[in-house]
Amino acid sequence: MDKPNIDKVKLESSNIADENFEKLASLFPNVVTETIVNDRVERAIDVEKLKQEINAYVLEGLEERYNFTWPDKRKSVVLANAPTRNTLRACKEESKDFDNTENLYIEGDNLEVLKLLRNTYLGQVKMIYIDPPYNTGKDFVYKDNFFMSKEDYLENSGQVDENGNKYFPNTETNGRFHTDWLNMMYPRLKMARDLLTDDGAIFISIDENEVSNLRKICDEIFGGGNFVCQFIANSAPAGTQSSDHVAIQHSYCLFYAKSINNIQVSSISLDNNTLNEKYKEQDSFGNYYLERLWKRGIGGRKEDVPSLHFPVFYDEANNKIIFSNELANYNQNKLIEIIPYQTKGVLGRWTWSQEHMIKDRHLLSVKEVNGEYKLFKKQYMEFDKGNKIKSIITSDIARTELGSIELKNIMNVKVFDYPKSSKFVIEFLKIYTMNSDIILDFFSGSATTAHAVMQLNAEDGGNRKYIMVQLPAETPEDSEARKAGYSTICEIGKERICRAGEKIKKDYPNANIDTGFRVFKLDSSNMEDVYYEAEKVSQQDISKTISYIKADRSNEDLLFQIILSFGIKLTCNIEIKKVNNRDVYFVDDTYLLVCFEKEIDEKTIEELAKLKPEIMVFNQDTQDSTLANIEQIFKMISSDTNIRVI
């Protein structure tokens, strides 16, 4: 009997460089050629032919060009494109409602995790929000080892000492201060873009230290034409006195779309309670509140904005507002002149021009304030519906201490420095996500984004899902977090989600929200190296005396690596059922069936084939004769099934 020809499951992420080559080859097949490299025939691109195919000048060598670069940038690009054989192992004991939730909490180096997620969530994430290290000279950044061997992975995947350089303090005295930060951010953002839907977007919080560099690498990765906005957040109203020369009051949040042509920014819409509290006055046009029509002292000179300095008069007896061109019709002695705010001799000005006031006279209102008549404009409730979000965030939601207070109230102790408030993240979720969108945060920290997603779902009835990714960095030994029993940031994040979820359920008893999460932890492949080295296996392992699977790995570990390799969501439905007394994993009903049994008979194979799965995976240690039977039986009963072995 011929040796069965069933392919093995490809248990590694995509090689993006190979994917890009294939895309180029499909567009211009005539530019693909072959050449000799180190005595081997290698595929190649004929640049001269490519020049003929595109209507653009091709830069070569040292020709001048607009470019943003830094040491090791090329290595960062290579790192982003390189595949990984690592995997994610489910941790049910640290999860909440594992079998029913659609949320994910993943522990591990976010670059490796993003590569694994790319197989499954390519083009499926609607919004990414991240609050990465700001590179202040005090915080920590990742430093990737571009030449890390598989054997060294576990040592390098968590915290490592300074010699390991996986997670280290990037001080201002470091000669590679900006370089290390850029090398950390570039490949991660490159991976992140691939995960976004065609109408997806990313929001990145940052401060003065790296905002200019971040804009440049985002322009390169997302395209400068896809820049939407650089929000300015009033995060420290009193100013940070620790700043060297100026008390900094603000931070930023960059907003990039994957494609500006597909951008969908929702208008601001306040909830009913907020609207009713704000719009207390009422007239024939509806509910309104009064907003002043003057600005306080602006330099004391009318010359600054001449069109906004003009007299306005008030006829108190008839409750009418009069302008200069109408004075001839009134007894001026009975009119009261209303002036913009003036204090200590400094003159204010109007916020509307005279033409604007005359045009919208029906919106004007005069009120007595501290013995003086003041001019106001009516802001109707309808005005708040449909307004575009503003680029300057002045409300309290951006205040740094608000996030700290919120987290301390949830955890009962200060466990994390400078977290964003959930209200801050909710503002972006409101304008860019809808009912069942997926939201990703791969610098999740204390899990503010997860908290925000659950809160907004409770408020508007949405079913948004989140994916949190966080390196299990250790909390400082003398910190309040360590004293409270939290040894890693991940422990803080998971506990915060649990507590926030319970509070939200209590506050919204009728809301049907998902407060659970599946926990996964990044680890090296479940398979020994020989699994990936087919040539060596055929020579050294003909008798199958060598195990392909690591001794400490379970069938469930193998299952989730298979799930990742086939691009199935990590929140998929999984059941173990008996098929002819053999344990079989059913993933998303019969989409994927996996049988790890080494000994299966023809009857079992027939029963599995009758289920007509899209994908069927068997144990490759099954006898060759049995594998041959599998091929034949599936060919007769379910020829479209993709059969693989592991």
XYZ file of C-alpha atoms in Angstrom, residues 57-435:
379
model
C 10.044 56.874 -10.583
C 11.926 54.161 -8.707
C 14.405 55.438 -6.132
C 17.678 53.581 -5.914
C 20.862 53.756 -3.879
C 21.563 57.047 -2.106
C 19.147 59.202 -4.055
C 17.530 61.882 -1.896
C 14.038 61.129 -0.643
C 11.593 61.974 2.130
C 12.158 59.301 4.720
C 11.934 58.674 8.456
C 14.448 56.185 9.737
C 16.380 55.168 12.819
C 18.918 52.471 13.793
C 17.576 48.908 13.410
C 14.482 49.995 11.474
C 15.146 47.306 8.866
C 15.319 44.686 11.599
C 11.960 45.918 12.917
C 10.394 45.370 9.497
C 11.921 41.884 9.282
C 10.692 41.112 12.787
C 7.148 42.167 11.948
C 7.073 39.956 8.844
C 8.697 36.873 10.381
C 6.434 33.937 11.345
C 6.182 32.521 14.840
C 5.717 28.930 16.021
C 4.559 29.933 19.469
C 1.049 29.199 20.623
C -1.643 30.203 23.098
C -2.595 27.839 25.896
C -6.043 28.105 27.464
C -6.183 28.712 31.204
C -9.710 27.824 32.288
C -9.049 28.154 36.006
C -8.241 31.875 35.585
C -11.068 32.524 33.137
C -14.603 33.634 33.880
C -17.530 31.852 32.194
C -15.089 30.203 29.760
C -17.682 28.209 27.812
C -20.023 31.124 27.089
C -17.994 34.322 26.859
C -16.845 35.997 23.648
C -14.147 38.118 25.324
C -10.424 37.327 25.478
C -7.672 38.108 27.945
C -4.246 37.061 26.639
C -1.010 37.094 28.641
C 2.274 37.409 26.798
C 4.522 39.511 24.582
C 2.065 41.471 22.469
C 4.071 41.186 19.223
C 4.016 37.390 19.353
C 0.342 37.452 20.309
C -0.530 39.832 17.459
C 1.159 37.486 14.980
C -0.961 34.605 16.250
C -4.142 36.678 16.236
C -3.442 37.728 12.655
C -4.248 34.189 11.430
C -7.684 34.376 13.009
C -8.656 38.037 13.306
C -7.218 39.403 10.051
C -9.500 42.276 9.017
C -11.999 41.657 11.842
C -11.161 44.221 14.553
C -13.237 47.415 14.280
C -11.307 49.529 16.767
C -7.953 49.411 18.521
C -7.224 51.571 21.534
C -3.785 51.478 23.143
C -2.078 53.467 25.861
C 1.545 52.347 25.314
C 4.622 53.347 27.349
C 5.198 57.063 26.756
C 9.004 56.802 26.895
C 9.299 59.349 29.676
C 12.644 58.003 30.805
C 10.992 56.319 33.766
C 8.706 53.681 32.277
C 9.504 50.322 30.731
C 9.556 49.335 27.067
C 9.886 46.034 25.251
C 13.157 45.300 23.536
C 12.834 42.488 21.056
C 15.669 40.079 20.433
C 15.698 39.910 16.661
C 17.722 36.706 16.656
C 16.083 34.875 19.549
C 16.183 31.098 19.215
C 13.176 28.914 19.942
C 15.015 27.406 22.904
C 15.396 30.840 24.459
C 11.780 31.833 23.952
C 10.392 30.905 27.363
C 13.197 32.697 29.116
C 12.494 35.780 27.046
C 8.710 35.772 26.990
C 8.141 37.255 30.430
C 10.331 39.457 32.565
C 14.037 39.057 31.978
C 16.974 40.746 33.617
C 18.892 43.473 31.814
C 20.953 40.909 29.921
C 17.767 39.426 28.445
C 16.477 42.869 27.478
C 12.880 41.816 26.912
C 11.300 44.356 29.225
C 13.548 47.023 30.603
C 13.624 50.595 31.951
C 14.417 52.951 29.073
C 16.177 55.812 30.840
C 17.123 59.101 29.224
C 20.796 58.227 29.635
C 20.362 55.302 27.254
C 22.127 56.147 24.000
C 19.312 54.382 22.113
C 16.514 56.200 23.943
C 14.232 56.936 20.972
C 15.561 54.033 18.902
C 14.514 51.382 21.413
C 11.038 52.877 21.723
C 10.582 53.070 17.940
C 11.839 49.515 17.463
C 9.259 48.394 20.019
C 6.317 50.275 18.506
C 6.890 49.853 14.758
C 6.371 46.081 14.314
C 3.439 46.059 16.737
C 1.611 48.822 14.875
C 2.378 47.090 11.588
C 0.709 43.929 12.879
C -2.172 45.930 14.339
C -3.095 47.486 10.986
C -3.638 44.047 9.445
C -6.192 43.187 12.132
C -8.418 46.202 11.408
C -11.571 45.936 9.324
C -11.675 48.001 6.125
C -13.592 50.661 8.075
C -11.579 50.147 11.261
C -9.504 52.681 13.174
C -6.831 52.945 15.846
C -6.650 55.398 18.760
C -3.259 55.801 20.476
C -2.721 57.797 23.666
C 0.671 59.487 23.924
C 2.364 62.546 25.439
C 4.961 65.102 24.349
C 7.954 62.756 24.489
C 7.199 60.664 21.404
C 4.130 62.212 19.740
C 6.131 63.537 16.782
C 7.861 60.187 16.203
C 4.582 58.317 16.629
C 2.938 60.504 13.972
C 5.767 59.674 11.563
C 5.641 55.909 11.976
C 1.821 55.934 11.849
C 1.980 57.968 8.633
C 4.254 55.283 7.211
C 2.244 52.282 8.431
C -1.320 53.575 8.007
C -0.619 56.207 5.349
C -0.540 59.951 5.996
C -3.798 60.312 4.087
C -5.527 58.131 6.696
C -4.700 60.486 9.574
C -8.003 61.691 11.043
C -7.204 63.746 14.111
C -4.762 64.404 16.925
C -6.969 64.815 19.977
C -5.684 67.095 22.707
C -6.802 65.966 26.145
C -6.795 68.262 29.172
C -5.341 65.486 31.308
C -3.699 67.617 34.015
C -5.657 70.893 34.464
C -3.329 72.122 37.207
C -0.241 71.378 35.111
C 2.481 68.847 35.883
C 4.934 70.686 38.077
C 7.505 67.960 37.512
C 7.984 69.225 33.946
C 11.292 70.986 33.358
C 10.171 74.418 32.183
C 6.422 74.535 31.540
C 3.609 72.953 33.542
C 2.212 70.551 30.942
C -1.572 70.259 31.096
C -2.326 68.055 28.127
C -1.672 64.755 26.431
C -2.689 63.442 23.003
C -4.618 60.672 21.340
C -3.838 59.952 17.680
C -6.710 58.786 15.480
C -5.897 56.917 12.245
C -8.303 55.115 9.946
C -7.325 52.033 8.001
C -8.941 53.762 5.028
C -10.115 57.372 5.224
C -12.642 56.607 2.478
C -14.411 54.110 4.757
C -14.309 56.125 7.964
C -17.527 56.142 9.994
C -17.371 58.594 12.899
C -20.644 58.781 14.798
C -21.926 62.084 16.114
C -22.154 62.798 19.817
C -25.375 61.628 21.404
C -25.981 62.206 25.098
C -28.129 59.825 27.118
C -31.617 60.962 28.177
C -30.726 61.575 31.825
C -27.814 63.808 30.839
C -29.941 65.636 28.260
C -32.767 66.319 30.736
C -30.335 67.521 33.374
C -28.633 69.845 30.912
C -31.686 71.220 29.040
C -33.953 72.424 31.844
C -35.501 75.503 30.167
C -38.344 75.178 27.664
C -40.090 77.324 25.056
C -42.161 76.710 21.951
C -39.105 75.338 20.128
C -38.278 72.745 22.808
C -35.893 72.227 25.740
C -32.786 74.418 25.962
C -30.097 75.774 28.229
C -28.456 79.207 28.142
C -24.862 79.651 27.075
C -23.140 83.022 27.390
C -22.449 85.023 24.252
C -19.338 86.788 25.479
C -15.717 85.983 26.126
C -13.934 87.480 29.074
C -11.204 90.076 28.712
C -9.367 89.576 25.403
C -6.435 91.958 25.585
C -8.520 95.082 26.222
C -8.409 96.371 22.633
C -11.215 96.594 20.140
C -8.691 96.248 17.346
C -8.029 92.559 18.086
C -11.295 91.333 16.495
C -13.162 94.497 15.353
C -16.223 92.644 14.057
C -16.917 91.225 17.531
C -17.010 94.597 19.341
C -20.355 96.364 18.871
C -23.141 97.755 21.080
C -26.239 95.710 21.891
C -29.269 97.280 23.587
C -32.116 95.835 25.591
C -35.713 97.090 25.745
C -36.668 95.702 29.150
C -40.314 96.814 28.967
C -40.916 94.847 25.773
C -38.201 92.212 26.308
C -36.560 93.036 22.969
C -32.932 93.076 21.842
C -32.001 96.086 19.711
C -29.012 96.721 17.439
C -27.473 100.011 16.251
C -29.291 100.143 12.935
C -32.636 99.951 14.771
C -32.086 102.717 17.364
C -34.076 105.323 15.393
C -37.280 103.422 16.194
C -36.758 103.510 19.975
C -36.406 105.972 22.803
C -32.725 105.450 23.588
C -33.176 106.784 27.135
C -35.281 103.723 27.912
C -32.801 101.230 26.467
C -30.140 99.406 28.478
C -26.762 98.905 26.783
C -25.374 95.431 27.239
C -21.619 95.108 27.026
C -19.392 92.045 26.849
C -17.849 90.974 30.134
C -15.516 93.615 31.527
C -13.345 93.381 34.599
C -10.528 95.566 35.885
C -10.728 97.672 32.761
C -10.183 94.715 30.433
C -12.850 94.561 27.755
C -14.339 91.310 26.545
C -15.985 90.614 23.179
C -18.956 88.807 21.684
C -18.626 85.268 20.361
C -21.075 85.979 17.524
C -20.858 88.724 14.917
C -23.656 91.302 14.667
C -24.846 89.682 11.444
C -25.042 86.314 13.207
C -27.020 87.812 16.110
C -29.520 89.486 13.787
C -29.939 86.290 11.768
C -30.526 84.117 14.867
C -32.279 86.729 16.998
C -34.818 84.093 18.081
C -32.023 82.248 19.898
C -30.968 85.285 21.984
C -31.982 85.775 25.606
C -31.185 88.458 28.206
C -30.801 87.562 31.872
C -29.857 89.586 34.909
C -26.629 88.342 36.511
C -25.292 89.980 39.687
C -27.204 93.193 38.983
C -26.165 93.408 35.334
C -27.976 92.349 32.178
C -26.110 89.739 30.162
C -26.689 88.336 26.707
C -27.043 84.574 26.210
C -27.801 82.203 23.341
C -30.263 79.348 23.600
C -28.752 75.919 23.049
C -31.561 73.536 22.149
C -31.463 69.826 22.865
C -31.485 69.047 19.157
C -28.161 70.879 18.780
C -26.436 68.157 20.788
C -27.705 65.475 18.451
C -25.548 65.229 15.364
C -22.634 67.358 16.545
C -19.194 66.198 15.498
C -16.815 65.150 18.241
C -14.383 67.950 19.065
C -10.603 67.592 18.820
C -9.934 69.223 22.195
C -11.180 67.143 25.113
C -11.734 69.579 27.947
C -14.105 67.544 30.111
C -13.000 65.752 33.276
C -12.949 62.369 31.518
C -9.356 63.003 30.388
C -8.007 63.873 33.839
C -5.250 61.509 34.918
C -6.424 61.346 38.512
C -9.936 60.331 37.447
C -8.649 56.988 36.151
C -6.636 56.474 39.345
C -9.625 57.227 41.562
C -11.879 54.946 39.516
C -9.456 52.018 39.725
C -8.795 52.523 43.442
C -12.534 52.526 44.140
C -12.882 49.219 42.288
C -9.824 47.488 43.757
C -9.941 49.126 47.229
C -6.226 49.946 46.994
C -3.919 51.769 44.587
C -2.598 49.004 42.350
C -1.655 50.816 39.133
C -0.097 54.156 38.211
C -1.892 56.572 35.884
C -4.562 54.356 34.262
C -6.951 55.964 31.805
C -10.513 56.302 33.021
C -13.147 54.088 31.454
C -15.133 57.230 30.564
C -12.241 58.455 28.410
C -12.172 55.231 26.388
C -15.979 55.132 26.220
C -15.988 58.439 24.326
C -14.009 56.833 21.488
C -16.067 53.642 21.638
C -19.219 55.746 21.253
C -18.063 57.471 18.096
C -16.489 54.473 16.381
C -18.090 51.187 17.421
C -21.479 49.586 17.161
C -23.420 46.587 18.419
